[in-house]
Amino acid sequence: MKGKAEIREFVQGLLTNYGDDEPLANGDSLLLSGRLQSIDAVEIIMFLEQTFGIDFAQIGFDKELIDSVDAIDATVQTTMNCKKE
Amino acid sequence: MAAQTKSHESMSSRLAEFRLIPRIETDPWTVSFAQTTLGKAAMLAAFGGGILVFIRDPLSWLAFVLGVTLITFLPARRRLILAVAPILLVVLQTFQKPLLLGLNLAVIAFGIFLYWCAIRWPKSLFGQRPVAFLLGGFSALILLACATAPYSLAYPILWDLVGLMASYLWFIAYAVSDRNSQPARDLTMELASFHPVWGSSNTPFPKGAAYLRRIEAQNPEQQAIVQLKGLKLLLWAILLAVFQVFWNQFFHGYLRIPLPDQALAMSVRGTPASWHLCWECQILAFFESILTLSIFGHRIIASCRMAGYNALRNTYRPLSATTLIEFFNRFYYYFKELLVDFYFYPAFFRYWKKHRRLRMAFATFAAAGFGNAFYHFTRDWQIIRDDGLWTAIRNYQTFLFYCIVLAAALSLSQMRRRGPMPVGFVRGHFLPALGVGIFYCLLNVFVTNERGYSLAEHLRYLASLFFIKF
């Protein structure tokens, strides 16, 4: 669960930089809804690479994988499980 | 005193909530009414009347409105209608030219074949880099057409093929890159997204089938809301179109301020317009590009929403952008998405992973520099055909320069560490937005319709804006 909290904190930080103080639910769309921009997707990607060692060149990238806090967490969990196997 | 403050607050909150076009999609009664037969008919009548402003050809108008009507009353058949409609339109438009019709259908079939190959063999060389193969193959086709003798039988066929491939290229690119999305296997949606009935430029509006699946209305209420939003956007496009007519009449008709192409031509001929006219023309051109693109994009996205897809606007409040990258995102969203999807991300994921700044700059140059240049060079394939490859490349120097400057500026804009926004309207919004506007105003000097003028002539014109002569 620590992972999810970290992810949420990071995403909340990106939103705050835009002056976006709207409430954030874990399932809320971030990129496909236009709430965050492509540049923020890059920030999320780099955060996931550095914090969880995820390599999107290996797993294939789709914006839906990082479109919400839940989606990001699911991507992290799936990648971690694959690594363990 | 407290009552006075309260009154001020209430006034500013009322002002903030004011909408020229009311938010009818949030009103429960209107949403319920839009789900009834009468409500649907009323919406379709309003939409059909509104879209007449943009679609003048009666046959195209009738075909389009008929399609939207079928989708509105048979939402379960939406995908099928949208998949069949573009093919029917192709047949209707080209049935008198069998060769063109055959080539057109062959290009669509080829796109679907490539999509199938990418899904079928994801681990193959093609399956891993389908877009690179597609763009490489298209470049080879252009080279082959250039190498063909002008009076041979193959010449017109090859150039027709180049033209058709150019118009379908990015639609096919989205289809073959759909292999990563879930669920990927939906041929109907892929067909619906190849030059969809609501219109597009060579840039797919709104992206490909994977994106359409995500934004599709899932029930009658969602469809009603999306259609109401579409209707509102169409009205906004009409208002902007009317405004544009008055704008042009006032500035270019009454005040006789030249267009950028005219000002540049005068500068090249050695009879430059006065400095203030050049500035006025550049500033107007900046606003006019926003206005033109807004009308164009709003019309398409409004139609897309009427078909039941809640797509984001192509142009959304570009003047509120406080950074160069934000303006690029707000000005022409779907073109920016194309560059990001097909150039930025592939470069970003593969190269310079341990060098954060270099990685970002390289990916930005791949997208806004190389990708941007490649897109426009191949889009204008008629110039390559008419002038020859080398002349076309030589005459492309000014736009290439534009791409390099844009890429460099966007790289810097992204690298600047983002912190909390400065407080206050002037420091936080007005001054940054003014800086962004001035940058794009000046950069627009290098975006002209005339390719015959050299880069030096464009630079001379730019310098003349600052009283520098060379």
Coordinates of C-alpha atoms in Angstrom, one line a residue, chain A residues 13-14 16-19 31-34 36-43 45-46 49-50 55-64 66, chain B residues 180-182 207 210-211 214-215 312 323 325-326 329-330 333 336-337 340-341 344-345 348-350 353 356 359-360 414 418-421:
Chain A
G13 CA 2.0 17.3 -6.6
L14 CA 1.7 17.5 -10.4
T16 CA -1.0 21.2 -7.5
N17 CA 1.6 22.7 -9.8
Y18 CA -1.3 23.5 -12.2
G19 CA -3.2 25.1 -9.4
L31 CA -4.3 12.2 -19.0
L32 CA -7.2 11.1 -21.2
S33 CA -9.5 13.6 -19.5
G34 CA -7.0 16.4 -20.2
L36 CA -2.7 16.5 -16.9
Q37 CA -0.7 17.0 -20.1
S38 CA 1.8 14.9 -22.1
I39 CA 4.7 16.5 -20.3
D40 CA 3.2 15.2 -17.0
A41 CA 3.0 11.7 -18.5
V42 CA 6.7 12.0 -19.0
E43 CA 7.1 13.0 -15.3
I45 CA 7.0 7.7 -16.5
M46 CA 10.3 8.9 -15.0
E49 CA 11.3 4.2 -13.7
Q50 CA 13.2 5.6 -10.8
D55 CA 10.9 -0.1 -18.2
F56 CA 8.1 0.8 -20.7
A57 CA 10.3 -0.1 -23.6
Q58 CA 10.0 -3.7 -22.3
I59 CA 6.4 -3.9 -21.4
G60 CA 4.9 -1.6 -24.1
F61 CA 3.5 1.8 -23.4
D62 CA -0.1 2.9 -23.5
K63 CA -1.4 6.0 -21.8
E64 CA -4.2 4.0 -20.1
I66 CA -0.8 5.6 -16.2
Chain B
N180 CA -0.7 -2.3 -27.0
S181 CA -4.2 -1.2 -26.1
Q182 CA -6.9 -3.3 -24.5
K207 CA -6.7 9.9 -32.7
A210 CA -8.2 2.8 -29.1
Y211 CA -9.0 6.3 -28.1
R214 CA -12.3 4.9 -24.4
I215 CA -14.5 7.9 -25.0
L312 CA -11.5 16.7 -26.1
T323 CA 4.6 28.1 -21.2
I325 CA 4.9 23.6 -24.3
E326 CA 1.5 24.4 -22.9
N329 CA -0.6 21.5 -26.3
R330 CA -3.6 23.8 -26.3
Y333 CA -4.0 19.1 -29.5
K336 CA 0.7 17.4 -30.8
E337 CA -0.6 14.0 -29.7
V340 CA 4.1 12.7 -29.0
D341 CA 2.7 9.2 -29.8
F344 CA 8.4 11.5 -28.7
Y345 CA 7.6 8.4 -26.7
F348 CA 12.1 8.8 -25.0
F349 CA 11.8 5.1 -24.1
R350 CA 14.8 3.9 -26.2
K353 CA 17.8 6.8 -20.4
R356 CA 17.5 13.1 -18.1
R359 CA 16.8 12.3 -23.1
M360 CA 14.1 15.0 -23.0
Q414 CA 10.2 21.4 -20.7
R418 CA 8.4 23.5 -12.7
G419 CA 7.5 24.9 -9.3
P420 CA 4.4 26.4 -8.0
M421 CA 3.0 29.1 -10.2

